[in-house]
PDB file of C-alpha atoms in Angstrom:
ATOM      1  CA  LEU A 427      23.263  38.439 183.601  1.00 96.00           C
ATOM      2  CA  GLY A 428      22.722  35.451 181.570  1.00 97.00           C
ATOM      3  CA  SER A 429      23.316  32.940 183.262  1.00 96.00           C
ATOM      4  CA  CYS A 430      21.267  34.687 186.422  1.00 97.00           C
ATOM      5  CA  LEU A 431      18.604  34.726 183.860  1.00 97.00           C
ATOM      6  CA  ARG A 432      18.339  31.100 182.690  1.00 97.00           C
ATOM      7  CA  GLU A 433      18.703  30.233 186.596  1.00 96.00           C
ATOM      8  CA  ARG A 434      15.798  31.851 187.336  1.00 97.00           C
ATOM      9  CA  TYR A 435      13.941  30.929 184.191  1.00 97.00           C
ATOM     10  CA  THR A 436      15.319  27.142 185.675  1.00 95.00           C
ATOM     11  CA  ARG A 437      13.284  28.223 188.634  1.00 96.00           C
ATOM     12  CA  SER A 438      10.450  29.931 187.832  1.00 95.00           C
ATOM     13  CA  GLY A 439       9.453  28.402 183.792  1.00 95.00           C
ATOM     14  CA  GLN A 440       9.054  32.174 182.792  1.00 96.00           C
ATOM     15  CA  SER A 441      10.169  31.659 178.707  1.00 96.00           C
ATOM     16  CA  GLN A 442      10.755  35.700 178.797  1.00 97.00           C
ATOM     17  CA  ASP A 443      13.740  35.294 181.252  1.00 97.00           C
ATOM     18  CA  LEU A 444      15.179  32.427 178.792  1.00 97.00           C
ATOM     19  CA  GLU A 445      14.779  34.674 175.668  1.00 97.00           C
ATOM     20  CA  GLN A 446      15.898  37.589 178.359  1.00 97.00           C
ATOM     21  CA  ALA A 447      19.234  35.337 179.114  1.00 97.00           C
ATOM     22  CA  ILE A 448      19.714  34.401 175.437  1.00 98.00           C
ATOM     23  CA  ALA A 449      19.625  37.870 173.990  1.00 98.00           C
ATOM     24  CA  SER A 450      22.899  38.283 176.358  1.00 98.00           C
ATOM     25  CA  PHE A 451      24.514  35.045 176.120  1.00 97.00           C
ATOM     26  CA  GLN A 452      24.557  36.272 172.112  1.00 98.00           C
ATOM     27  CA  GLN A 453      25.266  40.403 172.952  1.00 97.00           C
ATOM     28  CA  ALA A 454      28.163  38.588 174.773  1.00 97.00           C
ATOM     29  CA  LEU A 455      29.457  36.297 172.374  1.00 96.00           C
ATOM     30  CA  THR A 456      29.503  39.389 169.350  1.00 96.00           C
ATOM     31  CA  SER A 457      31.198  41.567 171.968  1.00 97.00           C
ATOM     32  CA  THR A 458      33.994  39.063 172.169  1.00 97.00           C
ATOM     33  CA  PRO A 459      37.383  38.901 170.741  1.00 96.00           C
ATOM     34  CA  PRO A 460      38.534  35.780 168.669  1.00 94.00           C
ATOM     35  CA  ASP A 461      41.330  34.474 171.241  1.00 93.00           C
ATOM     36  CA  SER A 462      39.686  35.576 174.576  1.00 95.00           C
ATOM     37  CA  PRO A 463      40.053  32.614 177.148  1.00 92.00           C
ATOM     38  CA  SER A 464      36.063  33.091 177.814  1.00 94.00           C
ATOM     39  CA  LEU A 465      34.797  32.492 174.744  1.00 96.00           C
ATOM     40  CA  ALA A 466      33.845  28.889 174.678  1.00 96.00           C
ATOM     41  CA  ILE A 467      32.179  28.891 177.780  1.00 96.00           C
ATOM     42  CA  TYR A 468      29.776  32.221 176.478  1.00 97.00           C
ATOM     43  CA  LEU A 469      28.938  29.419 172.549  1.00 98.00           C
ATOM     44  CA  ALA A 470      28.092  26.697 175.731  1.00 97.00           C
ATOM     45  CA  ASN A 471      26.483  29.261 177.755  1.00 97.00           C
ATOM     46  CA  LEU A 472      24.435  30.287 174.509  1.00 98.00           C
ATOM     47  CA  GLY A 473      24.178  26.719 173.096  1.00 98.00           C
ATOM     48  CA  THR A 474      22.225  25.406 176.415  1.00 97.00           C
ATOM     49  CA  SER A 475      20.237  28.296 176.582  1.00 98.00           C
ATOM     50  CA  LEU A 476      19.235  27.214 172.642  1.00 98.00           C
ATOM     51  CA  ILE A 477      18.733  23.982 173.112  1.00 97.00           C
ATOM     52  CA  ASP A 478      16.250  24.836 176.528  1.00 97.00           C
ATOM     53  CA  HIS A 479      14.440  27.116 174.118  1.00 97.00           C
ATOM     54  CA  PHE A 480      14.031  24.592 171.454  1.00 97.00           C
ATOM     55  CA  THR A 481      12.599  22.113 174.068  1.00 95.00           C
ATOM     56  CA  LEU A 482      10.488  25.009 174.667  1.00 95.00           C
ATOM     57  CA  THR A 483       9.064  25.658 170.628  1.00 96.00           C
ATOM     58  CA  GLY A 484      10.116  22.738 168.682  1.00 95.00           C
ATOM     59  CA  ASP A 485      12.352  25.597 166.795  1.00 96.00           C
ATOM     60  CA  HIS A 486      14.521  22.400 165.136  1.00 96.00           C
ATOM     61  CA  GLN A 487      16.742  26.047 164.319  1.00 97.00           C
ATOM     62  CA  GLU A 488      17.450  26.576 167.575  1.00 97.00           C
ATOM     63  CA  LEU A 489      18.793  23.398 168.740  1.00 97.00           C
ATOM     64  CA  VAL A 490      21.139  23.267 164.580  1.00 97.00           C
ATOM     65  CA  GLN A 491      22.545  26.226 166.223  1.00 98.00           C
ATOM     66  CA  ALA A 492      23.045  24.915 170.261  1.00 98.00           C
ATOM     67  CA  THR A 493      24.865  21.862 168.177  1.00 98.00           C
ATOM     68  CA  GLN A 494      27.542  24.408 166.155  1.00 98.00           C
ATOM     69  CA  TYR A 495      27.940  26.837 169.678  1.00 98.00           C
ATOM     70  CA  PHE A 496      29.155  23.327 171.246  1.00 98.00           C
ATOM     71  CA  ARG A 497      31.575  22.302 168.199  1.00 97.00           C
ATOM     72  CA  GLN A 498      32.581  25.805 168.427  1.00 97.00           C
ATOM     73  CA  ALA A 499      33.017  25.437 172.234  1.00 97.00           C
ATOM     74  CA  VAL A 500      34.391  22.090 172.162  1.00 97.00           C
ATOM     75  CA  GLU A 501      36.998  23.118 169.597  1.00 96.00           C
ATOM     76  CA  CYS A 502      38.182  26.559 171.723  1.00 94.00           C
ATOM     77  CA  ALA A 503      39.143  25.055 174.611  1.00 92.00           C
ATOM     78  CA  GLY A 504      40.469  22.329 173.276  1.00 83.00           C
ATOM     79  CA  PRO A 505      41.068  19.156 175.148  1.00 85.00           C
ATOM     80  CA  GLY A 506      43.508  20.859 177.821  1.00 83.00           C
ATOM     81  CA  SER A 507      40.702  22.607 179.217  1.00 89.00           C
ATOM     82  CA  ALA A 508      38.929  22.013 182.296  1.00 86.00           C
ATOM     83  CA  ASN A 509      35.648  22.402 181.116  1.00 94.00           C
ATOM     84  CA  HIS A 510      36.610  20.642 177.756  1.00 95.00           C
ATOM     85  CA  LEU A 511      34.566  16.960 178.759  1.00 96.00           C
ATOM     86  CA  ALA A 512      31.449  19.186 179.825  1.00 96.00           C
ATOM     87  CA  TYR A 513      31.658  21.172 176.457  1.00 97.00           C
ATOM     88  CA  LEU A 514      32.065  17.546 174.802  1.00 97.00           C
ATOM     89  CA  ASN A 515      29.314  15.503 176.493  1.00 97.00           C
ATOM     90  CA  ASN A 516      26.709  18.817 175.857  1.00 97.00           C
ATOM     91  CA  LEU A 517      27.530  18.230 171.621  1.00 98.00           C
ATOM     92  CA  GLY A 518      27.104  14.465 172.291  1.00 98.00           C
ATOM     93  CA  LEU A 519      23.756  15.640 173.598  1.00 97.00           C
ATOM     94  CA  ALA A 520      22.843  18.150 171.641  1.00 98.00           C
ATOM     95  CA  LEU A 521      23.715  14.937 168.170  1.00 98.00           C
ATOM     96  CA  ARG A 522      21.764  13.058 169.973  1.00 97.00           C
ATOM     97  CA  GLN A 523      18.539  15.526 170.259  1.00 96.00           C
ATOM     98  CA  GLN A 524      19.218  16.142 166.459  1.00 96.00           C
ATOM     99  CA  TYR A 525      19.142  12.203 166.504  1.00 97.00           C
ATOM    100  CA  LEU A 526      15.849  11.745 168.090  1.00 95.00           C
ATOM    101  CA  TRP A 527      14.229  15.164 166.286  1.00 94.00           C
ATOM    102  CA  GLU A 528      15.644  14.357 161.964  1.00 94.00           C
ATOM    103  CA  GLY A 529      16.333  10.351 162.311  1.00 94.00           C
ATOM    104  CA  ARG A 530      19.481  10.572 160.576  1.00 95.00           C
ATOM    105  CA  LEU A 531      21.884   7.747 161.738  1.00 95.00           C
ATOM    106  CA  GLU A 532      25.010   9.910 161.025  1.00 97.00           C
ATOM    107  CA  ASP A 533      23.801  12.609 164.239  1.00 97.00           C
ATOM    108  CA  LEU A 534      23.750   9.066 166.402  1.00 98.00           C
ATOM    109  CA  GLN A 535      27.173   7.867 165.208  1.00 97.00           C
ATOM    110  CA  ALA A 536      28.659  11.001 166.021  1.00 98.00           C
ATOM    111  CA  ALA A 537      27.261  11.205 169.367  1.00 98.00           C
ATOM    112  CA  VAL A 538      28.147   7.653 170.397  1.00 98.00           C
ATOM    113  CA  GLN A 539      31.924   9.474 169.094  1.00 98.00           C
ATOM    114  CA  CYS A 540      31.476  12.191 171.232  1.00 98.00           C
ATOM    115  CA  PHE A 541      30.005  10.432 174.392  1.00 98.00           C
ATOM    116  CA  ARG A 542      33.012   7.787 173.505  1.00 98.00           C
ATOM    117  CA  GLN A 543      35.787  10.123 173.567  1.00 97.00           C
ATOM    118  CA  VAL A 544      34.136  12.471 176.551  1.00 97.00           C
ATOM    119  CA  VAL A 545      33.965   8.872 178.504  1.00 97.00           C
ATOM    120  CA  THR A 546      37.874   8.104 177.760  1.00 96.00           C
ATOM    121  CA  LEU A 547      39.045  11.190 178.812  1.00 95.00           C
ATOM    122  CA  ALA A 548      37.682  11.290 182.538  1.00 96.00           C
ATOM    123  CA  PRO A 549      39.345  10.502 184.887  1.00 94.00           C
ATOM    124  CA  ALA A 550      38.235   7.586 186.404  1.00 93.00           C
ATOM    125  CA  SER A 551      37.553   9.567 190.014  1.00 93.00           C
ATOM    126  CA  SER A 552      35.555  12.188 188.016  1.00 94.00           C
ATOM    127  CA  PRO A 553      32.030  12.692 189.705  1.00 93.00           C
ATOM    128  CA  ASP A 554      30.529  12.895 185.671  1.00 95.00           C
ATOM    129  CA  LEU A 555      31.866   9.325 184.982  1.00 96.00           C
ATOM    130  CA  THR A 556      28.513   7.781 185.549  1.00 95.00           C
ATOM    131  CA  GLY A 557      26.528  10.141 184.031  1.00 95.00           C
ATOM    132  CA  TYR A 558      28.699  10.435 180.785  1.00 97.00           C
ATOM    133  CA  LEU A 559      28.485   5.999 180.977  1.00 97.00           C
ATOM    134  CA  ASN A 560      25.027   6.022 181.138  1.00 95.00           C
ATOM    135  CA  SER A 561      24.073   9.248 177.611  1.00 96.00           C
ATOM    136  CA  LEU A 562      27.042   6.880 176.295  1.00 98.00           C
ATOM    137  CA  GLY A 563      24.890   3.776 177.073  1.00 97.00           C
ATOM    138  CA  ALA A 564      21.730   5.599 175.716  1.00 96.00           C
ATOM    139  CA  SER A 565      23.566   6.485 172.474  1.00 97.00           C
ATOM    140  CA  LEU A 566      24.512   2.687 172.496  1.00 98.00           C
ATOM    141  CA  ARG A 567      21.273   1.312 173.004  1.00 97.00           C
ATOM    142  CA  GLU A 568      19.113   3.776 170.148  1.00 96.00           C
ATOM    143  CA  ALA A 569      21.791   2.653 168.087  1.00 96.00           C
ATOM    144  CA  TYR A 570      21.355  -1.036 168.343  1.00 97.00           C
ATOM    145  CA  ARG A 571      17.720  -0.516 167.493  1.00 96.00           C
ATOM    146  CA  LEU A 572      18.081   1.544 164.621  1.00 94.00           C
ATOM    147  CA  THR A 573      20.892  -0.648 162.687  1.00 94.00           C
ATOM    148  CA  GLY A 574      20.365  -4.072 164.742  1.00 96.00           C
ATOM    149  CA  ARG A 575      24.033  -4.337 165.373  1.00 96.00           C
ATOM    150  CA  PRO A 576      24.365  -6.933 168.129  1.00 98.00           C
ATOM    151  CA  GLU A 577      27.915  -5.088 169.301  1.00 97.00           C
ATOM    152  CA  ASP A 578      25.546  -1.992 169.804  1.00 97.00           C
ATOM    153  CA  LEU A 579      23.997  -3.811 172.480  1.00 97.00           C
ATOM    154  CA  ALA A 580      26.719  -5.371 173.868  1.00 98.00           C
ATOM    155  CA  GLU A 581      28.637  -2.043 174.837  1.00 97.00           C
ATOM    156  CA  ALA A 582      25.047  -0.065 176.208  1.00 97.00           C
ATOM    157  CA  VAL A 583      24.870  -2.804 178.406  1.00 97.00           C
ATOM    158  CA  GLN A 584      29.086  -3.040 179.724  1.00 98.00           C
ATOM    159  CA  VAL A 585      28.717   0.246 179.771  1.00 97.00           C
ATOM    160  CA  PHE A 586      25.961   0.631 181.848  1.00 96.00           C
ATOM    161  CA  ARG A 587      26.694  -1.895 184.133  1.00 96.00           C
ATOM    162  CA  GLN A 588      29.597   0.750 184.690  1.00 96.00           C
ATOM    163  CA  ALA A 589      27.723   3.129 185.877  1.00 95.00           C
ATOM    164  CA  VAL A 590      25.649   1.168 187.996  1.00 96.00           C
ATOM    165  CA  GLN A 591      28.889  -0.035 189.686  1.00 95.00           C
ATOM    166  CA  GLY A 592      30.169   4.071 190.048  1.00 94.00           C
ATOM    167  CA  THR A 593      26.946   4.624 191.166  1.00 93.00           C
ATOM    168  CA  ALA A 594      26.220   4.484 195.155  1.00 92.00           C
ATOM    169  CA  PRO A 595      22.495   2.848 196.278  1.00 94.00           C
ATOM    170  CA  ASP A 596      21.487   5.925 197.993  1.00 94.00           C
ATOM    171  CA  SER A 597      22.356   7.830 195.082  1.00 94.00           C
ATOM    172  CA  ALA A 598      18.878   9.467 193.387  1.00 94.00           C
ATOM    173  CA  ARG A 599      20.574   8.572 189.559  1.00 93.00           C
ATOM    174  CA  PHE A 600      21.193   5.082 191.137  1.00 92.00           C
ATOM    175  CA  PRO A 601      17.553   3.383 189.945  1.00 93.00           C
ATOM    176  CA  GLY A 602      17.510   5.605 187.053  1.00 91.00           C
ATOM    177  CA  TYR A 603      20.942   4.042 185.925  1.00 90.00           C
ATOM    178  CA  LEU A 604      19.296  -0.330 187.103  1.00 91.00           C
ATOM    179  CA  ASN A 605      16.299   0.936 185.151  1.00 88.00           C
TER     180      ASN A 605
END
């Protein structure tokens, strides 16, 4: 139910759908035993919906909660899980958003660490690799802007080049990676 409501929200923009999705995900989470193999996906779905709601409301507590849920999803899934990289990437995105909201360097550093792990663990054939590289590059560029460390900027350039080289020129993402 929650996934369908969230999908309907993404199509319609009706906030009540998103709020009902969050309630559904919360109920699924409280109804799930801690050792359930489904726990990680429930945590990630709730985290994603809370990020969406944070974007609507600006309620910082939702961003904090989402980050906690993503951390738990990463821990529950473990490195061997099929969705481990997605959960780790979501955690990185939430931490980067927290940095943008609060300006705390440690959040940005933690995001860079997540993205580095994702890029390192992702198979070269992964269709998501260029997106992961883009997230890492954007976070490194932001780190450079904050600290002025030339190493961060050099690594960002290298990572963005990899994203561009790994993307077909006719891809909708290609212009964004070039920019």
